[in-house]
Short mmCIF file of C-alpha atoms in Angstrom, two decimals:
data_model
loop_
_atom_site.label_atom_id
_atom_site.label_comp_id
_atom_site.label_asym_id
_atom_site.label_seq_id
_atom_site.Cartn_x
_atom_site.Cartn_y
_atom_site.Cartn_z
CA UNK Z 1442 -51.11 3.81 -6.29
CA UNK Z 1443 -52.25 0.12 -4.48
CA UNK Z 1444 -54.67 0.26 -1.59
CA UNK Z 1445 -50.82 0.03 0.13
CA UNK Z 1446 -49.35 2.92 -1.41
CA UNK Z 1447 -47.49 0.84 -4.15
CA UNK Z 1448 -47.39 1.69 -7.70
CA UNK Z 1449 -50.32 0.48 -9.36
CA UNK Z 1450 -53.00 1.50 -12.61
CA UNK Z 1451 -55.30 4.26 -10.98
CA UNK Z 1452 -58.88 4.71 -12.10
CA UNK Z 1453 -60.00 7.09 -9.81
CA UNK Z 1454 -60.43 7.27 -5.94
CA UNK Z 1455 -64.18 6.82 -4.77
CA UNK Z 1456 -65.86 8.88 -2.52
CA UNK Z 1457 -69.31 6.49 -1.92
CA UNK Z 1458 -70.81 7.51 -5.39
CA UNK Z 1459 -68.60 10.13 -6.12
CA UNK Z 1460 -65.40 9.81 -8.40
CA UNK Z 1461 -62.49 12.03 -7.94
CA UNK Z 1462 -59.06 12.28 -9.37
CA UNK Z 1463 -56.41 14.35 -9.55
CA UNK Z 1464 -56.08 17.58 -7.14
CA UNK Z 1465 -59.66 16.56 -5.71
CA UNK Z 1466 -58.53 13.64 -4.02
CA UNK Z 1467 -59.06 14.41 -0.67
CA UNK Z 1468 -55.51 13.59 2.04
CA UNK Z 1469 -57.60 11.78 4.87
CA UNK Z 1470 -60.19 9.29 4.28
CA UNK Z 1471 -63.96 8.80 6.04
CA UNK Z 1472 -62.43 6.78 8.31
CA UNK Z 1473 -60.11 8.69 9.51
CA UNK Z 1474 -62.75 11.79 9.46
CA UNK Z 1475 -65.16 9.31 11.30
CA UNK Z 1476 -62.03 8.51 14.10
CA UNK Z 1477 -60.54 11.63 15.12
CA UNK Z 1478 -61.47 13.43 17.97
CA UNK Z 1479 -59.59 17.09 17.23
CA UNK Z 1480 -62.99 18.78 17.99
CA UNK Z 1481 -65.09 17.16 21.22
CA UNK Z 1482 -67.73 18.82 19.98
CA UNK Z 1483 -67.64 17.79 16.25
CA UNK Z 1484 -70.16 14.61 16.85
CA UNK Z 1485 -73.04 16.69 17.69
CA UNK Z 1486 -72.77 18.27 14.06
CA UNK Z 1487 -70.66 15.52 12.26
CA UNK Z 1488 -71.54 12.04 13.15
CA UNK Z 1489 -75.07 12.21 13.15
CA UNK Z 1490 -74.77 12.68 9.58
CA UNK Z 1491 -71.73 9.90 9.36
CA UNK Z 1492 -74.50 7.27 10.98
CA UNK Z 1493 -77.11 7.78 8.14
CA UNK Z 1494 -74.10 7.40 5.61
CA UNK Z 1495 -72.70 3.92 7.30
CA UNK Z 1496 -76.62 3.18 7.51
CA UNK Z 1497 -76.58 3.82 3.70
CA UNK Z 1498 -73.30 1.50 3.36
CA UNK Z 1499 -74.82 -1.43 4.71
CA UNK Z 1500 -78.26 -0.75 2.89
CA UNK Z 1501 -76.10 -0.83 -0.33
CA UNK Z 1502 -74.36 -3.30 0.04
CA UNK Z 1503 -77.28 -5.96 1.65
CA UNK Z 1504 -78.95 -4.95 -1.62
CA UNK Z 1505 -75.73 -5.45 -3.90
CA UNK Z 1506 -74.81 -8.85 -2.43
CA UNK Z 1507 -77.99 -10.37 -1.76
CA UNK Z 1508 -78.28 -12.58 -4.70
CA UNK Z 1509 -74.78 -13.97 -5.17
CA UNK Z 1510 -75.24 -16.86 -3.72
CA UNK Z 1511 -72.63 -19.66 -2.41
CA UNK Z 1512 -69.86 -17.29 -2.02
CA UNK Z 1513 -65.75 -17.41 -0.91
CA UNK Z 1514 -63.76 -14.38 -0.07
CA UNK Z 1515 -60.26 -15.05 -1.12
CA UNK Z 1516 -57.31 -12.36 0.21
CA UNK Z 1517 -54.21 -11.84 -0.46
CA UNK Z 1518 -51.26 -8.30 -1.37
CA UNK Z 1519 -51.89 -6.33 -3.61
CA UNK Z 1520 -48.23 -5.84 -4.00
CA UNK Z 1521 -47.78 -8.92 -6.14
CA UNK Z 1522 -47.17 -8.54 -9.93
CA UNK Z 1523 -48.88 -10.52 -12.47
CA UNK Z 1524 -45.59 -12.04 -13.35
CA UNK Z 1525 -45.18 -13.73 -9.61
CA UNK Z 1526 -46.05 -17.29 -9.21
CA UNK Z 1527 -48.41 -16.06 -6.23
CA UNK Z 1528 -50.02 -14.20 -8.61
CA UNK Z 1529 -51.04 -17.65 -10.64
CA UNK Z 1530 -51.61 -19.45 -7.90
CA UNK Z 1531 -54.44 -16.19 -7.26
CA UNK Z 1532 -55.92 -17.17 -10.60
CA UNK Z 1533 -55.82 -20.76 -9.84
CA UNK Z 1534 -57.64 -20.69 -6.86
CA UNK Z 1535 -60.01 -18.37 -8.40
CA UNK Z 1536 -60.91 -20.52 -10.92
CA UNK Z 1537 -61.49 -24.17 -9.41
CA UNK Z 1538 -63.66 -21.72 -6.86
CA UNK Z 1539 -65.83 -20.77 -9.76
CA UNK Z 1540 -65.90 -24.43 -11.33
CA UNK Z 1541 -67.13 -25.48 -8.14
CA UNK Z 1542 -69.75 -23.17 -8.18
CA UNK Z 1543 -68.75 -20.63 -6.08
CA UNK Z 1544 -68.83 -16.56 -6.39
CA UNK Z 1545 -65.35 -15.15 -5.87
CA UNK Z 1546 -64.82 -12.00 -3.38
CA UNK Z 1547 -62.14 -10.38 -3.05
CA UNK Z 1548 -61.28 -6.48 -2.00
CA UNK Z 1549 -60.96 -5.58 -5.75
CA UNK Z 1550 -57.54 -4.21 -6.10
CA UNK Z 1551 -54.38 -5.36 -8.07
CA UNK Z 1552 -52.18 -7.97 -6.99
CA UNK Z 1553 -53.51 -10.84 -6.04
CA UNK Z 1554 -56.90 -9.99 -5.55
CA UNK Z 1555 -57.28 -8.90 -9.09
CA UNK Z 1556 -55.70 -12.69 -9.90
CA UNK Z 1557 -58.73 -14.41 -8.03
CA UNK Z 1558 -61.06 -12.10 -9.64
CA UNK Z 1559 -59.83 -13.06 -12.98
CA UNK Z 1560 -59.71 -16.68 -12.69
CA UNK Z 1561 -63.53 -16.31 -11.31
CA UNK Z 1562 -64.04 -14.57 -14.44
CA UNK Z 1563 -62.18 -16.51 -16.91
CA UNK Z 1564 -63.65 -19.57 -15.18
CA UNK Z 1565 -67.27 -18.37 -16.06
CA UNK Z 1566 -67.75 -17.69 -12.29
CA UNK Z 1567 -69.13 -14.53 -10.64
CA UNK Z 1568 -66.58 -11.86 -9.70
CA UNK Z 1569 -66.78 -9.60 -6.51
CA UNK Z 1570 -65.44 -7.02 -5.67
CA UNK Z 1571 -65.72 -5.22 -2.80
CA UNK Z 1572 -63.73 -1.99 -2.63
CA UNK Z 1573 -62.30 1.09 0.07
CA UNK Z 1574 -62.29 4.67 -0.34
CA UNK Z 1575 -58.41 5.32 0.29
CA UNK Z 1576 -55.78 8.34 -0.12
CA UNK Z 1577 -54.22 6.21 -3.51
CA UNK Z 1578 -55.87 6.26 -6.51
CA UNK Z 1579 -57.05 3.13 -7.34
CA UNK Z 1580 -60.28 1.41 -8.89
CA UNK Z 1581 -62.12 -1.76 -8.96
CA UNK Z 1582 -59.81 -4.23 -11.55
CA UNK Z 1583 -60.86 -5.12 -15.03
CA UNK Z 1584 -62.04 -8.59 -13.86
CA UNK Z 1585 -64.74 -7.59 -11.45
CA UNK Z 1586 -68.28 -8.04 -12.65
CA UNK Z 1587 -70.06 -6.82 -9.39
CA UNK Z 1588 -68.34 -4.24 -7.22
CA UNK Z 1589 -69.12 -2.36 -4.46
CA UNK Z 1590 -67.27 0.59 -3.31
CA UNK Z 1591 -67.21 1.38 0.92
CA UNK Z 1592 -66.25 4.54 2.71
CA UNK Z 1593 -65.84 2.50 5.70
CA UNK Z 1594 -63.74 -0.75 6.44
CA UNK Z 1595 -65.74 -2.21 9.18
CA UNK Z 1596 -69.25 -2.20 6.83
CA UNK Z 1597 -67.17 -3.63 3.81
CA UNK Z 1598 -65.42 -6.49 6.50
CA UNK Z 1599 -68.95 -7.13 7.12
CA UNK Z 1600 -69.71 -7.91 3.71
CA UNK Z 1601 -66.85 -10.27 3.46
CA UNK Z 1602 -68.47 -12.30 6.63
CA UNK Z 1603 -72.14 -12.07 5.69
CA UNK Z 1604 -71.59 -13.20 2.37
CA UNK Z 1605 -68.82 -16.13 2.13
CA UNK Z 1606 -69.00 -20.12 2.77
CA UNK Z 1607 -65.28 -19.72 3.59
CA UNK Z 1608 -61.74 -17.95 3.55
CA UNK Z 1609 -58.60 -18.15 1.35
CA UNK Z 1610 -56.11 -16.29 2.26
CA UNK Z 1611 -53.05 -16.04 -0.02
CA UNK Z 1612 -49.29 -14.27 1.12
CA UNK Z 1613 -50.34 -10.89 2.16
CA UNK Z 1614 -49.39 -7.65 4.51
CA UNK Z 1615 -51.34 -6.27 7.59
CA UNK Z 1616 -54.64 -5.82 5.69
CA UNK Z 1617 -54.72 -9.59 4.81
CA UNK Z 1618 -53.91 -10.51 8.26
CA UNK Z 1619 -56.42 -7.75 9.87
CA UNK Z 1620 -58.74 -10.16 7.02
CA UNK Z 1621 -57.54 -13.38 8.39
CA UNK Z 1622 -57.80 -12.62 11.86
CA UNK Z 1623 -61.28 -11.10 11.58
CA UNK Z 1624 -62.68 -14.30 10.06
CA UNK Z 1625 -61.11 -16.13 12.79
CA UNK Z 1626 -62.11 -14.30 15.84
CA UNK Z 1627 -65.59 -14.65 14.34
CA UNK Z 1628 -65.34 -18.47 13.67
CA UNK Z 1629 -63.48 -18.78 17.26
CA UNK Z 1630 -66.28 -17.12 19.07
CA UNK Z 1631 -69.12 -18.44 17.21
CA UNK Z 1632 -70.53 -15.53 15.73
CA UNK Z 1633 -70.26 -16.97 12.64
CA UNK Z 1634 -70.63 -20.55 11.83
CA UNK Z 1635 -67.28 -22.82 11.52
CA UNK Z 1636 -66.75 -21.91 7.78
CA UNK Z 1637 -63.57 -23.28 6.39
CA UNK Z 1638 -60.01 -20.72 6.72
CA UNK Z 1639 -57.32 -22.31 4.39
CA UNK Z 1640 -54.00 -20.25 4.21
CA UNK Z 1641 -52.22 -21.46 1.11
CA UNK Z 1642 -48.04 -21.26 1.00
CA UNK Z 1643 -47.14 -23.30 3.57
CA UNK Z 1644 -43.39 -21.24 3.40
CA UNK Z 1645 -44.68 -18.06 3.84
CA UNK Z 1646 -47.34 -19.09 6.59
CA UNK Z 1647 -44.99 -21.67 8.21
CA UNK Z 1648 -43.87 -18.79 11.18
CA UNK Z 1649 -47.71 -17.58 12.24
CA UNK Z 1650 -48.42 -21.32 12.49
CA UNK Z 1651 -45.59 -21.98 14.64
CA UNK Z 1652 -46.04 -18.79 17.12
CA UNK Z 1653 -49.75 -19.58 17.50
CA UNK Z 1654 -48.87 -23.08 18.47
CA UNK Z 1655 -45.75 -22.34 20.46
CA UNK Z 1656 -45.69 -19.33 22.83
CA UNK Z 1657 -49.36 -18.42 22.17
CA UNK Z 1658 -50.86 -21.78 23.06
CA UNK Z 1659 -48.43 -22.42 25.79
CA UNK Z 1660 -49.26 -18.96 27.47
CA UNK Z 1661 -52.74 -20.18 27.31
CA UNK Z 1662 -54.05 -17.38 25.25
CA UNK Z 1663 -55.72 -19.65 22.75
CA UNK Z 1664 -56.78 -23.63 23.10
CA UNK Z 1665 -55.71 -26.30 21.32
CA UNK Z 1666 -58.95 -26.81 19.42
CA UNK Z 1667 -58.46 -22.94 18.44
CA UNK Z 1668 -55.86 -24.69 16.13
CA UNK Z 1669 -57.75 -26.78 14.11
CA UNK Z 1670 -59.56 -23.41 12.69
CA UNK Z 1671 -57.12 -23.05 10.48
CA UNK Z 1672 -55.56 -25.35 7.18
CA UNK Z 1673 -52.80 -25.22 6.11
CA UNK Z 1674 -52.00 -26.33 2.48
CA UNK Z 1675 -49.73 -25.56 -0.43
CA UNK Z 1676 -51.76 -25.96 -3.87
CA UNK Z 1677 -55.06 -24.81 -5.03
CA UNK Z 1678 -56.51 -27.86 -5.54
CA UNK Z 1679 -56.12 -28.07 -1.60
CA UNK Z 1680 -57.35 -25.47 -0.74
CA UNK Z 1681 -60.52 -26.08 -2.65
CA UNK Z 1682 -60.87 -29.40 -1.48
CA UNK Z 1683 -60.87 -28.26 1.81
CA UNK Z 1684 -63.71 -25.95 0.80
CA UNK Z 1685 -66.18 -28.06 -0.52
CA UNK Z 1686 -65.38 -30.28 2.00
CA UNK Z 1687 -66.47 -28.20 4.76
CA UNK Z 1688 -69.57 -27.14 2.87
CA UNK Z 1689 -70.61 -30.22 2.28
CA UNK Z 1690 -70.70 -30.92 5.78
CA UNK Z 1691 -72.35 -27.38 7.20
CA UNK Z 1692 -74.95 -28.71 4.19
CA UNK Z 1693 -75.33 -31.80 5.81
CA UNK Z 1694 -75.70 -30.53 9.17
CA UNK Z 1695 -78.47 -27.90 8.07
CA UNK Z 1696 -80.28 -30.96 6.65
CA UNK Z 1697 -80.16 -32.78 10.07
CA UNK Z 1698 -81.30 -29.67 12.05
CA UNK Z 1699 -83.81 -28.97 9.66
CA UNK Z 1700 -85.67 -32.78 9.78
CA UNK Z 1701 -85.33 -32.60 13.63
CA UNK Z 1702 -86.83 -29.45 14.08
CA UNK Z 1703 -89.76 -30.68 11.42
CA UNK Z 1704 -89.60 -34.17 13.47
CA UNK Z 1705 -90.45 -32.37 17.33
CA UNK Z 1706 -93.16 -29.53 15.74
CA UNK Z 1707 -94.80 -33.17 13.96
CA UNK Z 1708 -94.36 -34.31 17.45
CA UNK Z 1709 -95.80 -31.42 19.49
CA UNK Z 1710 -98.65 -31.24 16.66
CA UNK Z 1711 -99.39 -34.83 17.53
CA UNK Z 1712 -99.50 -34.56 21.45
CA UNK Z 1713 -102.08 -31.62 21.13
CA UNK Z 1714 -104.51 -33.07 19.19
#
């Protein structure tokens, strides 16, 4: 089974470095262990323990990532068959990505994460993939050439922020949008710098464009600049553009920062001699 309970090739469902299959895969996941309060008592014996573990997740994965350098995260279902044209537009994208020089992340599963991974791969490029203990069997795809498995879904979102010059995000269900959404609430509020978020199929994104710019901008609830976070394109070539775009000008605004913060320490050097 898919990350989304749809049928998909199984390799085993990861428990941090454990692999299980079969009758030892366990019904509820860490999260859900980590979330439920049956027992009021349970933390004092229980999450103690959980802390050193999502201490040990972020360890891991620091150390996993740290070299990969210029990085995207691309999402999208992983409900889409190889034989569906999102599915090629998933390689695509994947592959101008890695021509351009970037490292491809993606959650690791089927669908059309395992199509970005594989034109990463194909392309010569890096291939990430960052996966999620769940209640399906499922492994990392054939295509990844670095994964990292997570018990828990707000360390492996991390690693999908800390790591990427940008967001693609392809047709997809509520994980792709909890995706989207975290990237842009991050970007919106400035915890992150103002990497690029393309969403590519204008038909299938046509609606959330049109809500956020109709009753949730006229209610106030965003601002009009809030817009402008988000491009909206068709192709993969677009999408890419857009991309290397961006980074060329995040680039180009390190290099100014970094000459004028040279230029006033030269200038406070100066002034105390």
């Amino acid at each position: 089974m898919s990350d989304d309970g749809q049928p998909a090739p199984g390799h085993g469902y990861r428990k941090g470095p454990v692999l299980l299959r079969g009758q030892q895969i366990p019904t509820t996941t860490s999260d859900q262990r980590l979330l439920s309060r049956t027992d009021p008592a349970s933390w004092l014996h229980d999450d103690p323990w959980r802390v050193m573990r999502i201490q040990s997740e972020f360890v891991e994965g620091f150390g996993a990532l740290a070299e990969v350098g210029p990085a995207v995260s691309v999402f999208g279902s992983a409900r889409v068959p190889v034989d569906h044209p999102d599915y090629a537009l998933g390689v695509e994208v994947g592959s101008r990505l890695a021509e351009a020089g970037y490292a491809v992340i993606t959650g690791g599963g089927p669908g059309i994460m395992e199509a970005a991974n594989c034109g990463a791969k194909k392309a010569g490029g890096l291939s990430v993939g960052l996966g999620i203990e769940l209640p399906f069997e499922q492994g990392m795809n054939d295509f990844v050439d670095l994964g990292v498995n997570f018990r828990y879904f707000f360390a492996r979102k991390t690693m999908f922020v800390k790591y990427s010059e940008g967001f693609v995000v392809l047709p997809g269900g509520f994980g792709t949008l909890d995706e989207l959404f975290e990237a842009l609430t991050l970007v919106q509020t400035h915890k992150v710098i103002s990497f690029p978020i393309v969403l590519v199929g204008t038909d299938y994104w046509r609606g959330l464009i049109e809500w956020a710019s109709g009753p949730v901008l006229e209610r106030g609830m965003i601002s009009p600049v809030d817009l402008d976070l988000i491009k909206l394109v068709d192709t993969a070539e677009e999408a890419v553009a857009i991309v290397l775009e961006r980074g060329a000008e995040l680039r180009a605004e390190e290099e100014r920062a970094a000459a004028a913060t040279a230029q006033a320490q030269q200038a406070a050097e100066s002034t105390t001699r």
